[in-house]
Each structure stands twice: as structure tokens, then as C-alpha cells.
PDB file of N, CA and C in Angstrom:
ATOM      1  N   MET A  29       1.000  -1.371   0.065  1.00 46.00           N
ATOM      2  CA  MET A  29       0.142   0.108   0.005  1.00 46.00           C
ATOM      3  C   MET A  29       0.959   1.389  -0.041  1.00 46.00           C
ATOM      4  N   PRO A  30       0.860   2.095  -0.806  1.00 51.00           N
ATOM      5  CA  PRO A  30       1.363   3.101  -0.947  1.00 51.00           C
ATOM      6  C   PRO A  30       1.376   4.637  -0.273  1.00 51.00           C
ATOM      7  N   VAL A  31       2.455   5.048   0.592  1.00 64.00           N
ATOM      8  CA  VAL A  31       2.394   6.059   1.769  1.00 64.00           C
ATOM      9  C   VAL A  31       2.352   7.442   1.081  1.00 64.00           C
ATOM     10  N   GLY A  32       1.541   8.779   1.419  1.00 73.00           N
ATOM     11  CA  GLY A  32       2.132   9.524   0.639  1.00 73.00           C
ATOM     12  C   GLY A  32       0.771   9.981  -0.005  1.00 73.00           C
ATOM     13  N   ASN A  33       0.926  11.464  -0.608  1.00 83.00           N
ATOM     14  CA  ASN A  33      -0.428  11.746  -1.426  1.00 83.00           C
ATOM     15  C   ASN A  33       0.132  11.633  -2.731  1.00 83.00           C
ATOM     16  N   PRO A  34      -0.515  11.002  -3.500  1.00 87.00           N
ATOM     17  CA  PRO A  34      -0.214  10.853  -4.989  1.00 87.00           C
ATOM     18  C   PRO A  34      -0.457  12.364  -5.849  1.00 87.00           C
ATOM     19  N   CYS A  35       0.633  12.355  -6.535  1.00 86.00           N
ATOM     20  CA  CYS A  35       0.360  13.603  -7.632  1.00 86.00           C
ATOM     21  C   CYS A  35       0.833  13.273  -9.013  1.00 86.00           C
ATOM     22  N   LEU A  36       0.546  14.524  -9.552  1.00 88.00           N
ATOM     23  CA  LEU A  36       0.720  14.458 -11.298  1.00 88.00           C
ATOM     24  C   LEU A  36       1.928  14.953 -11.255  1.00 88.00           C
ATOM     25  N   ILE A  37       2.764  14.344 -12.234  1.00 86.00           N
ATOM     26  CA  ILE A  37       4.175  16.100 -13.115  1.00 86.00           C
ATOM     27  C   ILE A  37       3.613  15.583 -14.486  1.00 86.00           C
ATOM     28  N   GLY A  38       2.405  16.551 -15.105  1.00 83.00           N
ATOM     29  CA  GLY A  38       2.605  16.370 -16.654  1.00 83.00           C
ATOM     30  C   GLY A  38       1.390  15.118 -16.276  1.00 83.00           C
ATOM     31  N   ASP A  39       1.631  14.118 -17.367  1.00 85.00           N
ATOM     32  CA  ASP A  39       0.856  13.240 -17.021  1.00 85.00           C
ATOM     33  C   ASP A  39       1.180  12.120 -16.510  1.00 85.00           C
ATOM     34  N   ARG A  40       2.262  11.755 -16.123  1.00 88.00           N
ATOM     35  CA  ARG A  40       2.937  11.027 -15.264  1.00 88.00           C
ATOM     36  C   ARG A  40       2.361  11.118 -13.760  1.00 88.00           C
ATOM     37  N   GLN A  41       1.706  10.317 -13.187  1.00 90.00           N
ATOM     38  CA  GLN A  41       1.163   9.841 -11.896  1.00 90.00           C
ATOM     39  C   GLN A  41       2.031   8.757 -10.931  1.00 90.00           C
ATOM     40  N   PHE A  42       1.850   9.637  -9.776  1.00 89.00           N
ATOM     41  CA  PHE A  42       3.220   9.179  -8.734  1.00 89.00           C
ATOM     42  C   PHE A  42       2.129   8.806  -7.571  1.00 89.00           C
ATOM     43  N   SER A  43       2.772   7.843  -6.920  1.00 90.00           N
ATOM     44  CA  SER A  43       1.672   7.243  -5.724  1.00 90.00           C
ATOM     45  C   SER A  43       1.868   8.235  -4.433  1.00 90.00           C
ATOM     46  N   SER A  44       3.324   9.066  -4.208  1.00 89.00           N
ATOM     47  CA  SER A  44       3.367   9.954  -3.370  1.00 89.00           C
ATOM     48  C   SER A  44       4.376  10.876  -4.188  1.00 89.00           C
ATOM     49  N   GLN A  45       4.287  12.166  -3.341  1.00 89.00           N
ATOM     50  CA  GLN A  45       4.885  13.548  -3.086  1.00 89.00           C
ATOM     51  C   GLN A  45       6.646  13.114  -3.327  1.00 89.00           C
ATOM     52  N   LEU A  46       6.932  12.290  -2.702  1.00 90.00           N
ATOM     53  CA  LEU A  46       8.259  11.934  -2.146  1.00 90.00           C
ATOM     54  C   LEU A  46       8.904  11.071  -3.646  1.00 90.00           C
ATOM     55  N   GLU A  47       8.410  10.092  -4.080  1.00 91.00           N
ATOM     56  CA  GLU A  47       8.415   9.653  -5.361  1.00 91.00           C
ATOM     57  C   GLU A  47       8.753  10.275  -6.663  1.00 91.00           C
ATOM     58  N   ALA A  48       7.636  11.742  -6.877  1.00 89.00           N
ATOM     59  CA  ALA A  48       7.081  12.448  -7.935  1.00 89.00           C
ATOM     60  C   ALA A  48       8.913  13.211  -7.576  1.00 89.00           C
ATOM     61  N   ALA A  49       9.350  13.791  -6.033  1.00 90.00           N
ATOM     62  CA  ALA A  49      10.359  14.499  -5.943  1.00 90.00           C
ATOM     63  C   ALA A  49      11.525  13.736  -6.463  1.00 90.00           C
ATOM     64  N   ARG A  50      11.639  12.555  -5.970  1.00 91.00           N
ATOM     65  CA  ARG A  50      12.711  12.207  -6.447  1.00 91.00           C
ATOM     66  C   ARG A  50      13.114  11.441  -8.270  1.00 91.00           C
ATOM     67  N   SER A  51      11.620  11.782  -8.857  1.00 89.00           N
ATOM     68  CA  SER A  51      11.945  11.237 -10.237  1.00 89.00           C
ATOM     69  C   SER A  51      12.511  12.973 -11.071  1.00 89.00           C
ATOM     70  N   ALA A  52      11.556  13.697 -10.574  1.00 88.00           N
ATOM     71  CA  ALA A  52      12.011  15.469 -10.946  1.00 88.00           C
ATOM     72  C   ALA A  52      13.236  15.995 -10.367  1.00 88.00           C
ATOM     73  N   LYS A  53      13.799  15.047  -9.566  1.00 89.00           N
ATOM     74  CA  LYS A  53      15.153  15.547  -8.998  1.00 89.00           C
ATOM     75  C   LYS A  53      15.378  16.727  -8.155  1.00 89.00           C
ATOM     76  N   ARG A  54      13.958  16.809  -7.535  1.00 89.00           N
ATOM     77  CA  ARG A  54      13.440  18.193  -6.794  1.00 89.00           C
ATOM     78  C   ARG A  54      13.731  17.483  -5.148  1.00 89.00           C
ATOM     79  N   SER A  55      13.571  18.716  -4.219  1.00 91.00           N
ATOM     80  CA  SER A  55      13.113  18.059  -3.009  1.00 91.00           C
ATOM     81  C   SER A  55      11.596  18.333  -2.734  1.00 91.00           C
ATOM     82  N   LYS A  56      11.469  17.194  -1.509  1.00 89.00           N
ATOM     83  CA  LYS A  56       9.627  16.921  -1.616  1.00 89.00           C
ATOM     84  C   LYS A  56       9.457  18.625  -1.098  1.00 89.00           C
ATOM     85  N   SER A  57      10.246  19.525  -0.357  1.00 91.00           N
ATOM     86  CA  SER A  57       9.582  20.393  -0.281  1.00 91.00           C
ATOM     87  C   SER A  57       9.284  21.310  -1.256  1.00 91.00           C
ATOM     88  N   ALA A  58      10.017  21.249  -2.066  1.00 89.00           N
ATOM     89  CA  ALA A  58       9.572  21.685  -3.418  1.00 89.00           C
ATOM     90  C   ALA A  58       8.645  21.348  -4.378  1.00 89.00           C
ATOM     91  N   ILE A  59       8.211  19.834  -3.945  1.00 89.00           N
ATOM     92  CA  ILE A  59       6.786  19.674  -4.943  1.00 89.00           C
ATOM     93  C   ILE A  59       5.854  20.278  -3.449  1.00 89.00           C
ATOM     94  N   ASN A  60       5.900  20.201  -2.453  1.00 89.00           N
ATOM     95  CA  ASN A  60       4.796  20.646  -1.060  1.00 89.00           C
ATOM     96  C   ASN A  60       4.551  22.000  -1.938  1.00 89.00           C
ATOM     97  N   TYR A  61       5.666  23.034  -1.980  1.00 89.00           N
ATOM     98  CA  TYR A  61       5.523  24.334  -2.047  1.00 89.00           C
ATOM     99  C   TYR A  61       4.510  24.921  -3.546  1.00 89.00           C
ATOM    100  N   HIS A  62       5.111  23.501  -4.643  1.00 88.00           N
ATOM    101  CA  HIS A  62       4.035  24.043  -5.995  1.00 88.00           C
ATOM    102  C   HIS A  62       2.575  23.311  -5.743  1.00 88.00           C
ATOM    103  N   LEU A  63       2.333  22.772  -5.144  1.00 88.00           N
ATOM    104  CA  LEU A  63       1.048  22.127  -4.769  1.00 88.00           C
ATOM    105  C   LEU A  63       0.698  23.194  -4.048  1.00 88.00           C
ATOM    106  N   ASP A  64       1.204  23.351  -2.589  1.00 88.00           N
ATOM    107  CA  ASP A  64       0.254  24.230  -2.079  1.00 88.00           C
ATOM    108  C   ASP A  64      -0.079  25.701  -2.701  1.00 88.00           C
ATOM    109  N   ARG A  65       0.993  26.380  -3.568  1.00 86.00           N
ATOM    110  CA  ARG A  65       1.195  27.628  -4.103  1.00 86.00           C
ATOM    111  C   ARG A  65       0.052  27.511  -5.078  1.00 86.00           C
ATOM    112  N   HIS A  66      -0.026  26.564  -6.277  1.00 82.00           N
ATOM    113  CA  HIS A  66      -0.405  26.242  -7.526  1.00 82.00           C
ATOM    114  C   HIS A  66      -1.364  25.644  -7.609  1.00 82.00           C
ATOM    115  N   GLY A  67      -1.578  24.358  -6.982  1.00 85.00           N
ATOM    116  CA  GLY A  67      -2.304  23.561  -6.843  1.00 85.00           C
ATOM    117  C   GLY A  67      -1.951  22.373  -7.939  1.00 85.00           C
ATOM    118  N   ASN A  68      -1.047  22.666  -8.344  1.00 85.00           N
ATOM    119  CA  ASN A  68      -0.774  21.596  -9.708  1.00 85.00           C
ATOM    120  C   ASN A  68       1.145  21.497  -8.931  1.00 85.00           C
ATOM    121  N   LEU A  69       1.729  20.374 -10.406  1.00 86.00           N
ATOM    122  CA  LEU A  69       3.212  20.253 -10.578  1.00 86.00           C
ATOM    123  C   LEU A  69       3.663  21.074 -11.806  1.00 86.00           C
ATOM    124  N   ASP A  70       2.675  21.885 -12.689  1.00 84.00           N
ATOM    125  CA  ASP A  70       2.397  22.616 -13.876  1.00 84.00           C
ATOM    126  C   ASP A  70       4.023  23.338 -13.985  1.00 84.00           C
ATOM    127  N   ARG A  71       4.206  24.014 -12.883  1.00 82.00           N
ATOM    128  CA  ARG A  71       5.729  25.342 -13.402  1.00 82.00           C
ATOM    129  C   ARG A  71       6.716  24.655 -12.213  1.00 82.00           C
ATOM    130  N   LEU A  72       6.659  23.344 -11.722  1.00 82.00           N
ATOM    131  CA  LEU A  72       7.938  22.362 -11.145  1.00 82.00           C
ATOM    132  C   LEU A  72       9.321  22.348 -12.257  1.00 82.00           C
ATOM    133  N   GLY A  73      10.147  23.453 -11.969  1.00 77.00           N
ATOM    134  CA  GLY A  73      11.671  23.307 -13.269  1.00 77.00           C
ATOM    135  C   GLY A  73      11.492  24.416 -13.765  1.00 77.00           C
ATOM    136  N   ALA A  74      10.322  25.151 -13.520  1.00 72.00           N
ATOM    137  CA  ALA A  74      10.169  26.255 -14.308  1.00 72.00           C
ATOM    138  C   ALA A  74      11.058  27.719 -13.963  1.00 72.00           C
ATOM    139  N   LYS A  75      11.319  28.682 -14.553  1.00 67.00           N
ATOM    140  CA  LYS A  75      12.072  30.074 -13.864  1.00 67.00           C
ATOM    141  C   LYS A  75      11.294  30.467 -13.506  1.00 67.00           C
ATOM    142  N   PRO A  76      11.950  30.994 -12.229  1.00 66.00           N
ATOM    143  CA  PRO A  76      10.738  31.812 -11.517  1.00 66.00           C
ATOM    144  C   PRO A  76      11.113  33.669 -11.727  1.00 66.00           C
ATOM    145  N   GLY A  77       9.701  33.712 -11.957  1.00 66.00           N
ATOM    146  CA  GLY A  77       9.879  35.306 -12.865  1.00 66.00           C
ATOM    147  C   GLY A  77       9.168  35.177 -14.410  1.00 66.00           C
ATOM    148  N   GLY A  78       9.776  35.395 -15.287  1.00 64.00           N
ATOM    149  CA  GLY A  78       8.754  35.391 -16.439  1.00 64.00           C
ATOM    150  C   GLY A  78       8.309  36.493 -17.370  1.00 64.00           C
ATOM    151  N   PRO A  79       8.088  36.640 -18.406  1.00 62.00           N
ATOM    152  CA  PRO A  79       7.598  37.870 -18.967  1.00 62.00           C
ATOM    153  C   PRO A  79       5.933  38.440 -17.726  1.00 62.00           C
ATOM    154  N   ASN A  80       5.857  39.296 -17.961  1.00 62.00           N
ATOM    155  CA  ASN A  80       5.054  39.991 -17.634  1.00 62.00           C
ATOM    156  C   ASN A  80       4.130  40.426 -18.491  1.00 62.00           C
ATOM    157  N   ASN A  81       3.190  39.885 -18.764  1.00 65.00           N
ATOM    158  CA  ASN A  81       2.069  40.221 -19.711  1.00 65.00           C
ATOM    159  C   ASN A  81       1.223  41.008 -19.389  1.00 65.00           C
ATOM    160  N   SER A  82       0.833  41.485 -18.127  1.00 65.00           N
ATOM    161  CA  SER A  82      -0.307  41.639 -17.536  1.00 65.00           C
ATOM    162  C   SER A  82      -0.495  43.576 -18.059  1.00 65.00           C
ATOM    163  N   MET A  83      -1.505  43.810 -17.909  1.00 72.00           N
ATOM    164  CA  MET A  83      -1.628  45.218 -19.170  1.00 72.00           C
ATOM    165  C   MET A  83      -1.736  46.560 -18.321  1.00 72.00           C
ATOM    166  N   GLY A  84      -1.538  47.492 -18.032  1.00 79.00           N
ATOM    167  CA  GLY A  84      -1.214  48.602 -16.957  1.00 79.00           C
ATOM    168  C   GLY A  84      -2.822  49.132 -17.172  1.00 79.00           C
ATOM    169  N   LYS A  85      -3.233  50.194 -16.180  1.00 84.00           N
ATOM    170  CA  LYS A  85      -4.449  50.610 -16.520  1.00 84.00           C
ATOM    171  C   LYS A  85      -3.828  52.078 -16.566  1.00 84.00           C
ATOM    172  N   PRO A  86      -4.287  52.316 -18.248  1.00 90.00           N
ATOM    173  CA  PRO A  86      -4.544  53.852 -18.694  1.00 90.00           C
ATOM    174  C   PRO A  86      -4.336  54.812 -17.317  1.00 90.00           C
ATOM    175  N   VAL A  87      -3.467  56.136 -17.780  1.00 91.00           N
ATOM    176  CA  VAL A  87      -3.313  57.412 -16.936  1.00 91.00           C
ATOM    177  C   VAL A  87      -3.891  58.422 -17.891  1.00 91.00           C
ATOM    178  N   ARG A  88      -5.189  59.052 -17.430  1.00 92.00           N
ATOM    179  CA  ARG A  88      -5.305  60.281 -18.416  1.00 92.00           C
ATOM    180  C   ARG A  88      -5.200  61.698 -17.511  1.00 92.00           C
ATOM    181  N   ILE A  89      -4.286  62.372 -18.001  1.00 91.00           N
ATOM    182  CA  ILE A  89      -3.988  63.705 -17.735  1.00 91.00           C
ATOM    183  C   ILE A  89      -4.263  64.849 -18.483  1.00 91.00           C
ATOM    184  N   GLY A  90      -5.342  65.595 -18.282  1.00 86.00           N
ATOM    185  CA  GLY A  90      -5.760  66.781 -19.111  1.00 86.00           C
ATOM    186  C   GLY A  90      -6.184  65.882 -20.658  1.00 86.00           C
ATOM    187  N   GLY A  91      -5.972  66.413 -21.253  1.00 89.00           N
ATOM    188  CA  GLY A  91      -6.298  65.556 -22.971  1.00 89.00           C
ATOM    189  C   GLY A  91      -4.924  64.518 -23.109  1.00 89.00           C
ATOM    190  N   GLN A  92      -4.353  64.080 -22.307  1.00 92.00           N
ATOM    191  CA  GLN A  92      -2.788  63.281 -22.470  1.00 92.00           C
ATOM    192  C   GLN A  92      -3.262  61.391 -21.967  1.00 92.00           C
ATOM    193  N   GLU A  93      -3.084  60.884 -22.558  1.00 93.00           N
ATOM    194  CA  GLU A  93      -3.192  59.185 -21.696  1.00 93.00           C
ATOM    195  C   GLU A  93      -1.904  58.320 -21.821  1.00 93.00           C
ATOM    196  N   TRP A  94      -1.345  57.743 -20.756  1.00 93.00           N
ATOM    197  CA  TRP A  94      -0.204  57.132 -21.143  1.00 93.00           C
ATOM    198  C   TRP A  94      -0.924  55.648 -20.788  1.00 93.00           C
ATOM    199  N   PRO A  95       0.065  54.552 -21.400  1.00 90.00           N
ATOM    200  CA  PRO A  95      -0.925  53.105 -21.258  1.00 90.00           C
ATOM    201  C   PRO A  95      -0.905  52.624 -20.119  1.00 90.00           C
ATOM    202  N   SER A  96       0.220  53.259 -19.227  1.00 91.00           N
ATOM    203  CA  SER A  96       0.586  52.881 -17.707  1.00 91.00           C
ATOM    204  C   SER A  96       0.849  54.044 -16.327  1.00 91.00           C
ATOM    205  N   GLN A  97       1.125  53.656 -15.484  1.00 92.00           N
ATOM    206  CA  GLN A  97       1.555  54.910 -14.770  1.00 92.00           C
ATOM    207  C   GLN A  97       3.471  54.565 -14.635  1.00 92.00           C
ATOM    208  N   SER A  98       3.647  53.537 -15.159  1.00 91.00           N
ATOM    209  CA  SER A  98       5.294  53.467 -15.279  1.00 91.00           C
ATOM    210  C   SER A  98       5.490  53.670 -16.538  1.00 91.00           C
ATOM    211  N   ALA A  99       4.728  53.875 -17.891  1.00 91.00           N
ATOM    212  CA  ALA A  99       4.862  54.533 -19.021  1.00 91.00           C
ATOM    213  C   ALA A  99       4.920  56.192 -18.363  1.00 91.00           C
ATOM    214  N   LEU A 100       4.048  56.348 -17.899  1.00 94.00           N
ATOM    215  CA  LEU A 100       3.839  57.664 -17.182  1.00 94.00           C
ATOM    216  C   LEU A 100       5.639  58.163 -16.699  1.00 94.00           C
ATOM    217  N   ASP A 101       6.188  57.341 -15.823  1.00 93.00           N
ATOM    218  CA  ASP A 101       7.086  57.528 -15.023  1.00 93.00           C
ATOM    219  C   ASP A 101       8.095  57.933 -15.943  1.00 93.00           C
ATOM    220  N   ARG A 102       8.347  56.849 -17.106  1.00 93.00           N
ATOM    221  CA  ARG A 102       9.171  57.154 -17.599  1.00 93.00           C
ATOM    222  C   ARG A 102       9.346  58.289 -18.797  1.00 93.00           C
ATOM    223  N   ALA A 103       8.249  58.744 -18.881  1.00 94.00           N
ATOM    224  CA  ALA A 103       7.914  59.913 -19.914  1.00 94.00           C
ATOM    225  C   ALA A 103       8.590  61.189 -19.367  1.00 94.00           C
ATOM    226  N   LEU A 104       8.153  61.165 -17.784  1.00 94.00           N
ATOM    227  CA  LEU A 104       8.287  62.374 -17.426  1.00 94.00           C
ATOM    228  C   LEU A 104      10.028  62.089 -16.536  1.00 94.00           C
ATOM    229  N   GLY A 105      10.325  61.213 -16.379  1.00 93.00           N
ATOM    230  CA  GLY A 105      11.776  61.354 -16.390  1.00 93.00           C
ATOM    231  C   GLY A 105      12.019  61.006 -14.518  1.00 93.00           C
ATOM    232  N   VAL A 106      10.765  60.677 -13.896  1.00 93.00           N
ATOM    233  CA  VAL A 106      10.989  60.336 -12.507  1.00 93.00           C
ATOM    234  C   VAL A 106      11.207  58.765 -12.623  1.00 93.00           C
ATOM    235  N   PRO A 107      11.617  58.657 -11.240  1.00 93.00           N
ATOM    236  CA  PRO A 107      11.913  56.888 -10.886  1.00 93.00           C
ATOM    237  C   PRO A 107      10.463  56.140 -10.835  1.00 93.00           C
ATOM    238  N   LEU A 108      10.769  55.159 -10.912  1.00 91.00           N
ATOM    239  CA  LEU A 108       9.100  53.884 -11.178  1.00 91.00           C
ATOM    240  C   LEU A 108       8.931  53.944 -10.306  1.00 91.00           C
ATOM    241  N   GLY A 109       7.431  54.413  -9.745  1.00 92.00           N
ATOM    242  CA  GLY A 109       6.596  54.278  -8.932  1.00 92.00           C
ATOM    243  C   GLY A 109       6.467  55.689  -8.310  1.00 92.00           C
ATOM    244  N   THR A 110       6.604  57.153  -8.685  1.00 94.00           N
ATOM    245  CA  THR A 110       6.830  57.867  -8.401  1.00 94.00           C
ATOM    246  C   THR A 110       5.398  58.365  -8.246  1.00 94.00           C
ATOM    247  N   VAL A 111       5.094  58.180  -9.875  1.00 94.00           N
ATOM    248  CA  VAL A 111       3.374  58.595 -10.461  1.00 94.00           C
ATOM    249  C   VAL A 111       2.495  58.188  -9.283  1.00 94.00           C
ATOM    250  N   SER A 112       2.717  56.330  -8.930  1.00 92.00           N
ATOM    251  CA  SER A 112       1.734  56.278  -7.948  1.00 92.00           C
ATOM    252  C   SER A 112       1.540  56.476  -6.739  1.00 92.00           C
ATOM    253  N   ARG A 113       3.302  56.931  -6.260  1.00 94.00           N
ATOM    254  CA  ARG A 113       3.147  57.473  -5.168  1.00 94.00           C
ATOM    255  C   ARG A 113       2.100  58.392  -4.812  1.00 94.00           C
ATOM    256  N   TRP A 114       2.232  59.539  -5.843  1.00 94.00           N
ATOM    257  CA  TRP A 114       1.453  60.895  -6.076  1.00 94.00           C
ATOM    258  C   TRP A 114       0.409  60.770  -6.003  1.00 94.00           C
ATOM    259  N   ILE A 115      -0.268  59.759  -7.054  1.00 92.00           N
ATOM    260  CA  ILE A 115      -1.807  59.224  -6.492  1.00 92.00           C
ATOM    261  C   ILE A 115      -2.316  58.704  -5.567  1.00 92.00           C
ATOM    262  N   LYS A 116      -1.177  58.076  -5.050  1.00 93.00           N
ATOM    263  CA  LYS A 116      -2.069  57.488  -3.637  1.00 93.00           C
ATOM    264  C   LYS A 116      -1.880  58.221  -2.469  1.00 93.00           C
ATOM    265  N   ALA A 117      -1.319  59.046  -2.690  1.00 95.00           N
ATOM    266  CA  ALA A 117      -0.832  60.236  -1.670  1.00 95.00           C
ATOM    267  C   ALA A 117      -1.581  61.475  -1.639  1.00 95.00           C
ATOM    268  N   GLY A 118      -2.626  61.157  -2.966  1.00 94.00           N
ATOM    269  CA  GLY A 118      -3.527  62.553  -3.169  1.00 94.00           C
ATOM    270  C   GLY A 118      -3.117  63.839  -3.666  1.00 94.00           C
ATOM    271  N   GLN A 119      -1.535  63.507  -4.288  1.00 94.00           N
ATOM    272  CA  GLN A 119      -1.331  64.641  -4.490  1.00 94.00           C
ATOM    273  C   GLN A 119      -0.705  65.067  -5.776  1.00 94.00           C
ATOM    274  N   LEU A 120      -2.337  65.077  -6.680  1.00 92.00           N
ATOM    275  CA  LEU A 120      -2.714  65.205  -8.209  1.00 92.00           C
ATOM    276  C   LEU A 120      -2.284  66.445  -8.470  1.00 92.00           C
ATOM    277  N   ASP A 121      -2.129  67.586  -7.807  1.00 94.00           N
ATOM    278  CA  ASP A 121      -1.337  69.077  -8.065  1.00 94.00           C
ATOM    279  C   ASP A 121       0.501  68.643  -8.520  1.00 94.00           C
ATOM    280  N   ALA A 122       0.676  67.661  -8.019  1.00 92.00           N
ATOM    281  CA  ALA A 122       2.345  67.384  -8.366  1.00 92.00           C
ATOM    282  C   ALA A 122       2.222  66.742  -9.379  1.00 92.00           C
ATOM    283  N   LEU A 123       1.448  65.559  -9.826  1.00 94.00           N
ATOM    284  CA  LEU A 123       1.888  65.408 -11.171  1.00 94.00           C
ATOM    285  C   LEU A 123       0.998  65.964 -11.965  1.00 94.00           C
ATOM    286  N   THR A 124       0.260  66.766 -11.763  1.00 94.00           N
ATOM    287  CA  THR A 124      -0.334  67.906 -13.174  1.00 94.00           C
ATOM    288  C   THR A 124       0.792  68.716 -13.523  1.00 94.00           C
ATOM    289  N   GLY A 125       1.778  69.178 -12.259  1.00 94.00           N
ATOM    290  CA  GLY A 125       2.446  69.891 -12.502  1.00 94.00           C
ATOM    291  C   GLY A 125       3.514  69.345 -13.226  1.00 94.00           C
ATOM    292  N   ALA A 126       3.939  68.084 -12.994  1.00 94.00           N
ATOM    293  CA  ALA A 126       4.956  67.594 -13.764  1.00 94.00           C
ATOM    294  C   ALA A 126       4.606  67.304 -15.257  1.00 94.00           C
ATOM    295  N   VAL A 127       3.562  67.161 -15.324  1.00 94.00           N
ATOM    296  CA  VAL A 127       2.995  67.172 -16.798  1.00 94.00           C
ATOM    297  C   VAL A 127       3.095  68.186 -17.509  1.00 94.00           C
ATOM    298  N   MET A 128       2.456  69.325 -16.888  1.00 94.00           N
ATOM    299  CA  MET A 128       2.948  70.795 -17.221  1.00 94.00           C
ATOM    300  C   MET A 128       4.412  71.058 -17.850  1.00 94.00           C
ATOM    301  N   ARG A 129       5.294  70.517 -16.872  1.00 93.00           N
ATOM    302  CA  ARG A 129       6.613  71.017 -17.145  1.00 93.00           C
ATOM    303  C   ARG A 129       7.137  70.093 -18.546  1.00 93.00           C
ATOM    304  N   MET A 130       6.759  69.007 -18.329  1.00 92.00           N
ATOM    305  CA  MET A 130       7.651  67.860 -19.509  1.00 92.00           C
ATOM    306  C   MET A 130       6.762  68.729 -20.829  1.00 92.00           C
ATOM    307  N   ASN A 131       5.415  68.885 -20.993  1.00 91.00           N
ATOM    308  CA  ASN A 131       4.754  70.145 -22.020  1.00 91.00           C
ATOM    309  C   ASN A 131       5.751  71.085 -22.180  1.00 91.00           C
ATOM    310  N   THR A 132       5.671  71.744 -21.604  1.00 91.00           N
ATOM    311  CA  THR A 132       6.501  72.841 -21.528  1.00 91.00           C
ATOM    312  C   THR A 132       8.225  72.841 -22.423  1.00 91.00           C
ATOM    313  N   GLN A 133       8.667  71.679 -21.952  1.00 89.00           N
ATOM    314  CA  GLN A 133      10.019  71.371 -21.890  1.00 89.00           C
ATOM    315  C   GLN A 133      10.128  70.871 -23.755  1.00 89.00           C
ATOM    316  N   ARG A 134       9.231  70.010 -23.767  1.00 85.00           N
ATOM    317  CA  ARG A 134       8.872  69.313 -24.892  1.00 85.00           C
ATOM    318  C   ARG A 134       8.776  70.562 -26.443  1.00 85.00           C
ATOM    319  N   LYS A 135       7.723  71.482 -25.687  1.00 85.00           N
ATOM    320  CA  LYS A 135       8.002  72.714 -27.169  1.00 85.00           C
ATOM    321  C   LYS A 135       8.602  73.398 -27.008  1.00 85.00           C
ATOM    322  N   ALA A 136       9.440  73.532 -26.121  1.00 85.00           N
ATOM    323  CA  ALA A 136      10.886  74.473 -26.025  1.00 85.00           C
ATOM    324  C   ALA A 136      12.030  73.755 -26.745  1.00 85.00           C
ATOM    325  N   ALA A 137      12.092  72.744 -27.249  1.00 74.00           N
ATOM    326  CA  ALA A 137      13.023  71.881 -27.714  1.00 74.00           C
ATOM    327  C   ALA A 137      12.857  71.616 -29.233  1.00 74.00           C
TER     328      ALA A 137
END
């Protein structure tokens, strides 16, 4: 009688997590982590991170629009996260002023 929790890696069935770990040359804690975190072992062995395919929320200031807050950060030449901090802190005057200065500099160039 097999001891442990049965699991799948791809289409291969294992009678226990320990058996799956040995077959995949991973630790049992890695198997547990993936099952707890993702509910399956599909990402086992994948590189962490990966491409960020999420779409940012558009930001509109006056008649101008940027695809995301980070796109506006880059357009303004400020550190990433600055626009987000201004919005969260309710400092919309600072944000509007930065956009106006950017527009003035573009017109002068």
C-alpha cells in the first residue's frame, strides 16, 4: 500500500510526493510548495519570474493619456513608482505640474 499523497507531473502519475520528487530530481519541499502555491506541478522546474504580460491601467491627465503609471514615470523622467505614490497620496497637483513642465520642455525643444 503506497504511503503519501498521489500527484501528477505532466501526465505521469506518482503514488507519493516523495516518489515524484525523486523522479523530478527535486526536494519534497519543492513538490509541497508547488502543490500548496499553485495546486499542481505544472510550474515545477520553470524559471521564476517570466514575462509580465499584464496590462497596465491607462492614466489620463488633461487631454493626454499614457498606457500605465510606469509609462508616465518614464515619460516624466522620474523614478519608477513616483506617479503611483503621487496618486496614492492624493498629490494630483504635483502630478499635473510635472506633466505641464514636461509639455513646456517639449515645446521649447
